[in-house]
CSV table of C-alpha atoms in Angstrom, one decimal:
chain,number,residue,atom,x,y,z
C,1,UNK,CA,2.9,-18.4,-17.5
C,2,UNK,CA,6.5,-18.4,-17.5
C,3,UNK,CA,7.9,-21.4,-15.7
C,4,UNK,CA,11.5,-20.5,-16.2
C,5,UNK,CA,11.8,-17.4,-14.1
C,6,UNK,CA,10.0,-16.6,-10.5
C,7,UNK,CA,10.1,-12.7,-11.4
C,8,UNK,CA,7.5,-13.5,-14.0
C,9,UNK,CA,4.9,-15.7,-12.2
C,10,UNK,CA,1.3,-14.6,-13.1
C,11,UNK,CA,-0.6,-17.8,-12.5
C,12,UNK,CA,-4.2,-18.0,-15.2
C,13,UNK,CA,-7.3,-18.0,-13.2
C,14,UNK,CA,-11.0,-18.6,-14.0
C,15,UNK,CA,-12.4,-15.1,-14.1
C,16,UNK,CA,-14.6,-15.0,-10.6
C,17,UNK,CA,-15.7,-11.1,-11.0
C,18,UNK,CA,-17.3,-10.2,-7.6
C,19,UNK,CA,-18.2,-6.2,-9.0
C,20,UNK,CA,-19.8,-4.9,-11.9
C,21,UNK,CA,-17.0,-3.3,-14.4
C,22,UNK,CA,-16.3,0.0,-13.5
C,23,UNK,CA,-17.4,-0.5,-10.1
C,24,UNK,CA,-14.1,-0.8,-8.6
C,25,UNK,CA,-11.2,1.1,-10.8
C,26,UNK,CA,-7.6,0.6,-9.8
C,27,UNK,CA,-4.4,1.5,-11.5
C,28,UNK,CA,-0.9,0.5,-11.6
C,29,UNK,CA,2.8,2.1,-10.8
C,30,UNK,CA,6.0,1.3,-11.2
C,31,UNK,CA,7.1,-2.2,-12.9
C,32,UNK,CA,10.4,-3.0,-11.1
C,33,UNK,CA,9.6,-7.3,-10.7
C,34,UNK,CA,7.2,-8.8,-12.7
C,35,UNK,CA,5.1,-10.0,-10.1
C,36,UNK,CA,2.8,-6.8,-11.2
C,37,UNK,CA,1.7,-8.9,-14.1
C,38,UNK,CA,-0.1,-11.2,-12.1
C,39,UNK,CA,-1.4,-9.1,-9.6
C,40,UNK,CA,-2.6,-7.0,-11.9
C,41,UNK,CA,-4.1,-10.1,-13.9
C,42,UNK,CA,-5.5,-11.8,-11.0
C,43,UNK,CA,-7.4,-8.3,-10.0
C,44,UNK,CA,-9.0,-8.2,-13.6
C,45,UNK,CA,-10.3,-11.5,-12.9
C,46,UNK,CA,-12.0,-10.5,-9.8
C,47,UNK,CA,-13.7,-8.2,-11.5
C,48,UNK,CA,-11.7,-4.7,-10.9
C,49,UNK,CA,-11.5,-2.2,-14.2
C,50,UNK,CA,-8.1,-0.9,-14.7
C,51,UNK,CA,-7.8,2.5,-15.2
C,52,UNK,CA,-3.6,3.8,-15.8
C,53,UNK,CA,-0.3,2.9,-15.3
C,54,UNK,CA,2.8,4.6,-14.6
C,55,UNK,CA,6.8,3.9,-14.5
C,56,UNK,CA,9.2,6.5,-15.1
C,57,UNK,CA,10.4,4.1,-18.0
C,58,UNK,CA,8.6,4.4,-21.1
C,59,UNK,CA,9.7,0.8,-22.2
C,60,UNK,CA,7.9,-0.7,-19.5
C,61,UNK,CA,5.0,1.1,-19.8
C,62,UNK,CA,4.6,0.2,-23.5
C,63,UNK,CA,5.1,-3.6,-23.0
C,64,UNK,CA,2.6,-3.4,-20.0
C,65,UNK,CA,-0.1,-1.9,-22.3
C,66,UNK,CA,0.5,-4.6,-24.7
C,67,UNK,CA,-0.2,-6.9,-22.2
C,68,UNK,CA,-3.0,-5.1,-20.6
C,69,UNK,CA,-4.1,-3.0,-23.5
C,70,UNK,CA,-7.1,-1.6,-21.4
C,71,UNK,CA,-4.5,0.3,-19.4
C,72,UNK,CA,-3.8,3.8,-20.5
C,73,UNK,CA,-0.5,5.5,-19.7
C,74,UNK,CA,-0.5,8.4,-16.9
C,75,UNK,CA,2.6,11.1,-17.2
C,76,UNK,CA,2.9,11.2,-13.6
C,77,UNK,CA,2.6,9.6,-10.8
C,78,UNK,CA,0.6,12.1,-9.2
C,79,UNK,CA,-1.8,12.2,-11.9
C,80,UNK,CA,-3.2,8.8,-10.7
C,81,UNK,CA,-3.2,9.6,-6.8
C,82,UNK,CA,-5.4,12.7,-7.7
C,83,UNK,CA,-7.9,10.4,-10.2
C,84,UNK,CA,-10.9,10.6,-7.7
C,85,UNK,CA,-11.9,7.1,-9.4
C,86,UNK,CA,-9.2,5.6,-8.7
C,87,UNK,CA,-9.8,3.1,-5.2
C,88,UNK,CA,-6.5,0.8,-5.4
C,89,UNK,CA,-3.1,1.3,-6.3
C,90,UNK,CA,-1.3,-1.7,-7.3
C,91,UNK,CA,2.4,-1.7,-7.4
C,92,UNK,CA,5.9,-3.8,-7.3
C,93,UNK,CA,8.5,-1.1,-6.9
C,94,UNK,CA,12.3,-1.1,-5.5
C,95,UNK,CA,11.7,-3.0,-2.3
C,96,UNK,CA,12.8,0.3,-0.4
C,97,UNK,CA,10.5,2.0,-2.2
C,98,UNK,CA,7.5,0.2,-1.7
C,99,UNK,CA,6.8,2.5,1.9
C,100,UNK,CA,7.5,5.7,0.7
C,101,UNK,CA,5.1,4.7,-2.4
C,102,UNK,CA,2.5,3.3,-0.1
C,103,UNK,CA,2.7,6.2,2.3
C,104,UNK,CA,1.8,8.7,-0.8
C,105,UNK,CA,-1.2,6.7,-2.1
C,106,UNK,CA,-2.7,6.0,1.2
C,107,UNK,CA,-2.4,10.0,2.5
C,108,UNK,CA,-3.9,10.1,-1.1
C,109,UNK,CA,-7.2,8.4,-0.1
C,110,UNK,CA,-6.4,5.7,-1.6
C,111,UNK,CA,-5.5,1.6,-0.9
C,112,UNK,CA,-2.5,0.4,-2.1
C,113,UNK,CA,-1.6,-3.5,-2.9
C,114,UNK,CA,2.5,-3.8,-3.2
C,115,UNK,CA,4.5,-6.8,-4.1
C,116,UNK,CA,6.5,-8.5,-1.6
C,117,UNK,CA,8.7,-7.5,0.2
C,118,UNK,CA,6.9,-4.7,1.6
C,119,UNK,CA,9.6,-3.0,3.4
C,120,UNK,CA,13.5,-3.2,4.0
C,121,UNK,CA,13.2,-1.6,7.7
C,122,UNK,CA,11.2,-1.5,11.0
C,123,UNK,CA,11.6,2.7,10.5
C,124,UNK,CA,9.0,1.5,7.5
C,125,UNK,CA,6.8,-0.5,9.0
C,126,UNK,CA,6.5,1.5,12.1
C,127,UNK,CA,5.5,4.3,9.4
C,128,UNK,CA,3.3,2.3,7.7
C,129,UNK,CA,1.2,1.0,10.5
C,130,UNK,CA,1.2,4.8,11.4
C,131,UNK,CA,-0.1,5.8,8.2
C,132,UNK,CA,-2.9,3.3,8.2
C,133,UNK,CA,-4.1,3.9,11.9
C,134,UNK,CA,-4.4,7.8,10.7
C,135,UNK,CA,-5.6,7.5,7.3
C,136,UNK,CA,-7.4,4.2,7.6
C,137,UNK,CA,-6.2,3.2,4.4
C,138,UNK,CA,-5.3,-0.5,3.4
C,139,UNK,CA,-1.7,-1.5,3.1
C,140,UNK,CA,-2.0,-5.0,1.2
C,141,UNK,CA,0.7,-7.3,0.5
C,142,UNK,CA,0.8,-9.9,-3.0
C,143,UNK,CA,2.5,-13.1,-0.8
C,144,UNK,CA,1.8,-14.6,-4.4
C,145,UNK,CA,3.2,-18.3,-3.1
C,146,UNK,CA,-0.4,-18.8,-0.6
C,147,UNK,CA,-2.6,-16.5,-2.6
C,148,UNK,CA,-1.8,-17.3,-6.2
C,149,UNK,CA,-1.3,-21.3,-5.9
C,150,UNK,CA,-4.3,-23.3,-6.2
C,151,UNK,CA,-3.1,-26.0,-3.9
C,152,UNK,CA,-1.8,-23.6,-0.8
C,153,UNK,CA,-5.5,-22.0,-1.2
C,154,UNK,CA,-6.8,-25.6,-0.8
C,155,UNK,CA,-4.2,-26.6,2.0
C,156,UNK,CA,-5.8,-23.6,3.7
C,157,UNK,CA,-9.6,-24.8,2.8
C,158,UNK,CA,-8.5,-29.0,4.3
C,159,UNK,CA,-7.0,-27.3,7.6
C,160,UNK,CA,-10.0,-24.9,8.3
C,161,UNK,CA,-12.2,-28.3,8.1
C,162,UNK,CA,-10.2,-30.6,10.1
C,163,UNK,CA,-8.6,-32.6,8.0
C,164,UNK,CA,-4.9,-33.0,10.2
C,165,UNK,CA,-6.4,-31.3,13.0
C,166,UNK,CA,-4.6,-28.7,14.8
C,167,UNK,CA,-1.3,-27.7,13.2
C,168,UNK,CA,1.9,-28.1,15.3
C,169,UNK,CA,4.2,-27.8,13.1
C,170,UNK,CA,5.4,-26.5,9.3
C,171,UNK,CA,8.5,-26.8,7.3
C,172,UNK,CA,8.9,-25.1,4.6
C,173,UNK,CA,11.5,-25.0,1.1
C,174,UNK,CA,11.3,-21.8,-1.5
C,175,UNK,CA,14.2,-22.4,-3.5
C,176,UNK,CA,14.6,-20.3,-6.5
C,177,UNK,CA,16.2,-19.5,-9.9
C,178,UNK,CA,18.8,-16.7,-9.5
C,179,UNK,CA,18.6,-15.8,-13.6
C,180,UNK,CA,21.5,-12.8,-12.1
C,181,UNK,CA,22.3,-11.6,-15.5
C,182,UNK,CA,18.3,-10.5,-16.0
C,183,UNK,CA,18.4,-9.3,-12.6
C,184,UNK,CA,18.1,-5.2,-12.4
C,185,UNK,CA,21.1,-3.8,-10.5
C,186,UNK,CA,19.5,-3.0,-7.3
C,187,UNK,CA,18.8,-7.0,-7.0
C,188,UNK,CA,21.7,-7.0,-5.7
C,189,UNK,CA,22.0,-4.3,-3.5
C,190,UNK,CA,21.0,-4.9,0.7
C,191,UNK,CA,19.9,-1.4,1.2
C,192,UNK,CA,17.5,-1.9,-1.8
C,193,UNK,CA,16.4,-5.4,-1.6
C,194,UNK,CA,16.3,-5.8,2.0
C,195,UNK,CA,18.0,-9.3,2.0
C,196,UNK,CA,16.8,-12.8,1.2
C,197,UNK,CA,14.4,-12.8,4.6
C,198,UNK,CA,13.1,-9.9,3.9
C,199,UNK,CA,12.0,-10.6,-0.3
C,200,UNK,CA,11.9,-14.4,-0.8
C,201,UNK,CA,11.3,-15.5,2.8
C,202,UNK,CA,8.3,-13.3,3.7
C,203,UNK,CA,6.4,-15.9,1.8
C,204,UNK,CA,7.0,-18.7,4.0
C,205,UNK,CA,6.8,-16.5,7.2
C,206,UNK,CA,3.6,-15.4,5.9
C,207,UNK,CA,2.5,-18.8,5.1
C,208,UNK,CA,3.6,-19.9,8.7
C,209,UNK,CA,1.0,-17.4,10.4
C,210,UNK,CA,-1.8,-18.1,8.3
C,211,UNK,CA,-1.2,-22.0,8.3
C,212,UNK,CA,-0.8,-21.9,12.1
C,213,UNK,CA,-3.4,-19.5,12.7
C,214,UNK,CA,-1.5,-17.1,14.7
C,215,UNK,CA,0.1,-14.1,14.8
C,216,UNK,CA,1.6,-13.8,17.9
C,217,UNK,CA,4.9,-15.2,16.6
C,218,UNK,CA,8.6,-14.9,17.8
C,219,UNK,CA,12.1,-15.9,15.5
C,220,UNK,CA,13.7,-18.3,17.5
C,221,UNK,CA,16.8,-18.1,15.3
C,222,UNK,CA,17.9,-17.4,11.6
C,223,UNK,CA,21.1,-17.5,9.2
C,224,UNK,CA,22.5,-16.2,6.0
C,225,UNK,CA,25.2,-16.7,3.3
C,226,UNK,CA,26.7,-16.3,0.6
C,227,UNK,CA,28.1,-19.4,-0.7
C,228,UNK,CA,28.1,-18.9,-4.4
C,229,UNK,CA,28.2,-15.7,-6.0
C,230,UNK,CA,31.1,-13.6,-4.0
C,231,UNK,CA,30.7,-11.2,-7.6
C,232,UNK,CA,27.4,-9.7,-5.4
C,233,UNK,CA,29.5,-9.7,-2.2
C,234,UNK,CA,25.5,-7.8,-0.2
C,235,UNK,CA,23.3,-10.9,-1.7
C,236,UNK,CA,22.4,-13.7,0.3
C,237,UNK,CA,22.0,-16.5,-1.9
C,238,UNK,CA,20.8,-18.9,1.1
C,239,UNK,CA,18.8,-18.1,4.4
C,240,UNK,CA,16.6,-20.2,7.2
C,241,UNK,CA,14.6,-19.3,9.9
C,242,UNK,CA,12.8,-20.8,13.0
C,243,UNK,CA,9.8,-19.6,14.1
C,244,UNK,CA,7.6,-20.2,17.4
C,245,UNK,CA,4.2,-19.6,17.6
C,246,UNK,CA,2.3,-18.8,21.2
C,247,UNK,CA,-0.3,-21.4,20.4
C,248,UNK,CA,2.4,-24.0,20.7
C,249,UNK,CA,3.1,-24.7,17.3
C,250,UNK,CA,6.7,-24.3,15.7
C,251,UNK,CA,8.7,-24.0,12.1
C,252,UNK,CA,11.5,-24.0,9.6
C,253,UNK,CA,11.8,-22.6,6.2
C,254,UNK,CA,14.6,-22.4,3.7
C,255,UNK,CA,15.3,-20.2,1.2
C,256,UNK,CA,17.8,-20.1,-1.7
C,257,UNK,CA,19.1,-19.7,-4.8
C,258,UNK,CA,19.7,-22.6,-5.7
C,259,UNK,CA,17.4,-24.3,-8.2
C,260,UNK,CA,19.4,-26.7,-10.5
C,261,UNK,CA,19.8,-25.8,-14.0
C,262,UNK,CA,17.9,-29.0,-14.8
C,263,UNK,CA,14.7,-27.8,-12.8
C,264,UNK,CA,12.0,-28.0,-15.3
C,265,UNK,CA,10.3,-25.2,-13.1
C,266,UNK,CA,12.3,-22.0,-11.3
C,267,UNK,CA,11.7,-23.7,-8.2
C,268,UNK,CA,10.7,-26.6,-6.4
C,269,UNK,CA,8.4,-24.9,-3.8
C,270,UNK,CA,7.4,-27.6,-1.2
C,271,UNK,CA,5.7,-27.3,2.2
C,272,UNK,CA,4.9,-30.1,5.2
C,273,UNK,CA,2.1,-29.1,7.4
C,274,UNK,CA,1.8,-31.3,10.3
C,275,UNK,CA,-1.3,-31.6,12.4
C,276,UNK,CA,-2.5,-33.6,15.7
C,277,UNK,CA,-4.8,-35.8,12.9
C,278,UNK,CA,-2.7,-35.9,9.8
C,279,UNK,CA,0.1,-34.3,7.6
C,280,UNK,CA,-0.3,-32.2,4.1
C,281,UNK,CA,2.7,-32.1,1.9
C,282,UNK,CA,2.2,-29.5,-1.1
C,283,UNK,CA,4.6,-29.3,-4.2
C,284,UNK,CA,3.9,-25.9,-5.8
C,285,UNK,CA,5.2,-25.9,-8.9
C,286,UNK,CA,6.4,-29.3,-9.8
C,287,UNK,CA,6.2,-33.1,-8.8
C,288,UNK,CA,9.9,-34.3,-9.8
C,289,UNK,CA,10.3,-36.6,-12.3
C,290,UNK,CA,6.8,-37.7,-11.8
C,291,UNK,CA,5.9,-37.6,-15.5
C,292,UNK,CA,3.2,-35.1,-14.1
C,293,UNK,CA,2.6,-32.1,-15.9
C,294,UNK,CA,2.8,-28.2,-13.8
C,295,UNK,CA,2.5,-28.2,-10.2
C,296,UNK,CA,-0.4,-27.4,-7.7
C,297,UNK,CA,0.4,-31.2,-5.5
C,298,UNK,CA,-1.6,-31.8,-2.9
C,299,UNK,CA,-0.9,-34.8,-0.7
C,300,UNK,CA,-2.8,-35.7,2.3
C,301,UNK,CA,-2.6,-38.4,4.7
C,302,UNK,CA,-5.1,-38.1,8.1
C,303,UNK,CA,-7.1,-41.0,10.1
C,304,UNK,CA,-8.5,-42.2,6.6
C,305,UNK,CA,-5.7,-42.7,4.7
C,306,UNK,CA,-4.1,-41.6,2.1
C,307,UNK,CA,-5.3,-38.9,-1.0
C,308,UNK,CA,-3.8,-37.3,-3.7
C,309,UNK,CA,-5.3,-33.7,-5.2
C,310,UNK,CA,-4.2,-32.1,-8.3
C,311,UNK,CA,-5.3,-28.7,-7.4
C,312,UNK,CA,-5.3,-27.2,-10.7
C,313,UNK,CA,-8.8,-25.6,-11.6
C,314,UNK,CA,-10.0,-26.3,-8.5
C,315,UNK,CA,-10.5,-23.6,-5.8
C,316,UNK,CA,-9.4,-20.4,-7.9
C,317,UNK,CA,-7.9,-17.3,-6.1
C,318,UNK,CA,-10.2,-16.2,-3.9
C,319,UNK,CA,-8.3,-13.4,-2.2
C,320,UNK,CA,-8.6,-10.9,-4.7
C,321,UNK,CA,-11.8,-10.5,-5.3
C,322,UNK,CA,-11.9,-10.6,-1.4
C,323,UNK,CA,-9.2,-8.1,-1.6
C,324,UNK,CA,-11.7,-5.9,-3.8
C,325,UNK,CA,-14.7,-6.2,-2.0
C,326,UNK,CA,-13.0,-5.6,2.1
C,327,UNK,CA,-12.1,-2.1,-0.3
C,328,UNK,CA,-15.4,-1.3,-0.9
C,329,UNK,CA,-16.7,-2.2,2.2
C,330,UNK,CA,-14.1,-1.3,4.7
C,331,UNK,CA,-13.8,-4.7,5.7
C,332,UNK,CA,-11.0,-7.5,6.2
C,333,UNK,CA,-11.9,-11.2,5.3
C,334,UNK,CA,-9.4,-11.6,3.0
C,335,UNK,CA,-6.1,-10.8,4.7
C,336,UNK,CA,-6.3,-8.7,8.2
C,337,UNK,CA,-3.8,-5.5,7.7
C,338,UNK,CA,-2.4,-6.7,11.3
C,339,UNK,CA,-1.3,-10.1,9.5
C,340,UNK,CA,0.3,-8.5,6.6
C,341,UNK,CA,2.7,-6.0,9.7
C,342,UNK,CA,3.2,-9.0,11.3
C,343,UNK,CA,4.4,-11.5,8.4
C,344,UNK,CA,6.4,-8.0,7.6
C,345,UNK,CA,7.7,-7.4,11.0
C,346,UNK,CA,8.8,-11.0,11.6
C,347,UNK,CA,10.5,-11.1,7.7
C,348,UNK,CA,12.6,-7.5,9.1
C,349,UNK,CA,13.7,-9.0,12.5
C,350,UNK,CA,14.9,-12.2,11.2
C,351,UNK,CA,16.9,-10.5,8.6
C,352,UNK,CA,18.3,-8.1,11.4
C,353,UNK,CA,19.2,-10.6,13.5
C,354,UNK,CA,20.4,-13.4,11.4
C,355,UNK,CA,23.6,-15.3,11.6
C,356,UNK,CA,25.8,-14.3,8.8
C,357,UNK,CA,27.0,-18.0,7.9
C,358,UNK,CA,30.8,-18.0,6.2
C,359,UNK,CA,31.1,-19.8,2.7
């Protein structure tokens, strides 16, 4: 795994197959953020059999297929939404892309897993949720920073057994590498990326719903700014957010990009989850100037004591192969598609209504 550059995080898991191969077929469109490399890796693991991929640029698809030689190229986008074995479409287009895309493969018969963001505009969720409640078709979201770390899986595992007691309150800090010069042009474009709420902070909203438990969630405030690069006058290179849930419990997140050049790591992911019985504090991707090697940090303090976890081979990624099987069966244990709107909806409203802070 790269450990230099977020667009290229595709965590190694312990293969965990949960179908036969060839029992479960999905391919894969459009290569616009790297993030496809470990969706598409974490799905193989689960057990899924890729089938095609497709990106108008023949580049892409030819470095893909050296990664993933059992992929073979498709000419067309259509000629993998008319593949009758094909159940899943995985994808990490131009954030304003990502509806339009998902609306094809889902009127396609077909479920469709997108990288985050997955939309730019309420006009696209409101279509989306639309398209699902007609089609009943799955419209998945790869929030990569709960359901591809070890140690947010585990955090997850500790709070549904008690372990801090009810959570009241999250903070949370995804600060990232900008890397702007390997950065495709419509990075930096708002009508394309959708803004720093919309990409980097749907994690952390997402992260707030599942941690708290609810989705019945209201933004209570959010800003952006652009303090450092005025050469991409639509990027916001820093955002925040608060965040109040109706069971009581409340949040802040900050996102950036910010990460120092002496990082080891393109960020230094952190969240605090505090409960009524304890705290957990998680450090994602590195433990600074520990001496400790990678990330996955786990610290938990409740009623008896103190404990450290290194989460690192410990609870896998149990999402997808969840993600495969709530396919197959029409189910939805491992992500509700009412979550994935709301983590969206929240993401779109706090952009739209955010501050614009002046540098």
């Amino acid at each position: 795994m790269n450990t230099g550059n977020c667009m290229q995080y595709a965590p190694h898991g312990r293969p965990s197959p949960v179908v036969k191969p060839g029992e479960f077929v999905f391919s894969v469109m459009y290569l616009e953020h790297g993030h496809i490399d470990g969706m598409t890796r974490a799905l193989l693991d689960a057990g899924a059999t890729l089938k095609q991929v497709y990106d108008p640029d023949a580049n892409k698809v030819t470095a893909f297929c050296k990664r993933f030689p059992q992929a073979t190229p498709a000419a067309c986008e259509e000629e993998i939404l008319q593949d009758k074995d094909v159940q899943l479409v995985c994808a990490a287009a131009i954030t304003s892309q990502r509806c339009s895309l998902g609306l094809r493969v889902m009127e396609a018969g077909k479920d469709y897993f997108t990288d985050k963001g997955p939309f730019t505009t309420l006009e696209q969720l409101a279509q989306a949720r639309e398209a699902h409640r007609r089609t009943g078709r799955k419209y998945m979201v790869y929030f990569s920073e709960r359901l591809h770390v070890e140690a947010a899986v585990l955090a997850g595992y500790m709070i549904d057994q008690g372990e801090i007691g009810r959570v009241i309150h999250m903070e949370g800090f995804g600060p990232h590498t900008l890397n702007a010069a390997s950065r495709p042009d419509w990075f930096f474009r708002r009508a394309q990326y959708g803004g720093i709420l919309c990409d980097i902070g749907s994690h952390q909203i997402e992260q707030f719903l599942f941690y708290t438990g609810d989705d019945n969630v209201q933004v209570a405030g959010s800003r952006i700014g652009n303090y450092a690069n005025p050469e991409h006058p639509e990027l916001d290179d820093f955002g925040d957010v608060n965040l109040n849930a109706s069971n009581g419990a409340a949040g802040y997140f900050r996102v950036d990009w910010f990460s120092p050049k002496g990082l080891s790591t393109w960020g230094d992911g952190r969240m605090f989850i505090m409960g009524t019985k304890g705290t957990i504090e998680l450090r994602k991707y590195v433990n600074v100037a520990s001496g400790q090697q990678g990330g996955n940090h786990l610290f938990l303090v409740n009623e008896r004591g103190e404990q450290y976890f290194n989460a690192t081979n410990t609870v896998g990624f149990p999402f997808f192969g969840q993600l495969i099987l709530d396919c197959l069966n029409r189910t939805e244990y491992g992500m509700t598609q009412e979550h994935a709107f709301k983590a969206a909806e929240l993401c779109l409203v706090a952009q739209r209504d955010a501050k614009v802070v002046e540098p």
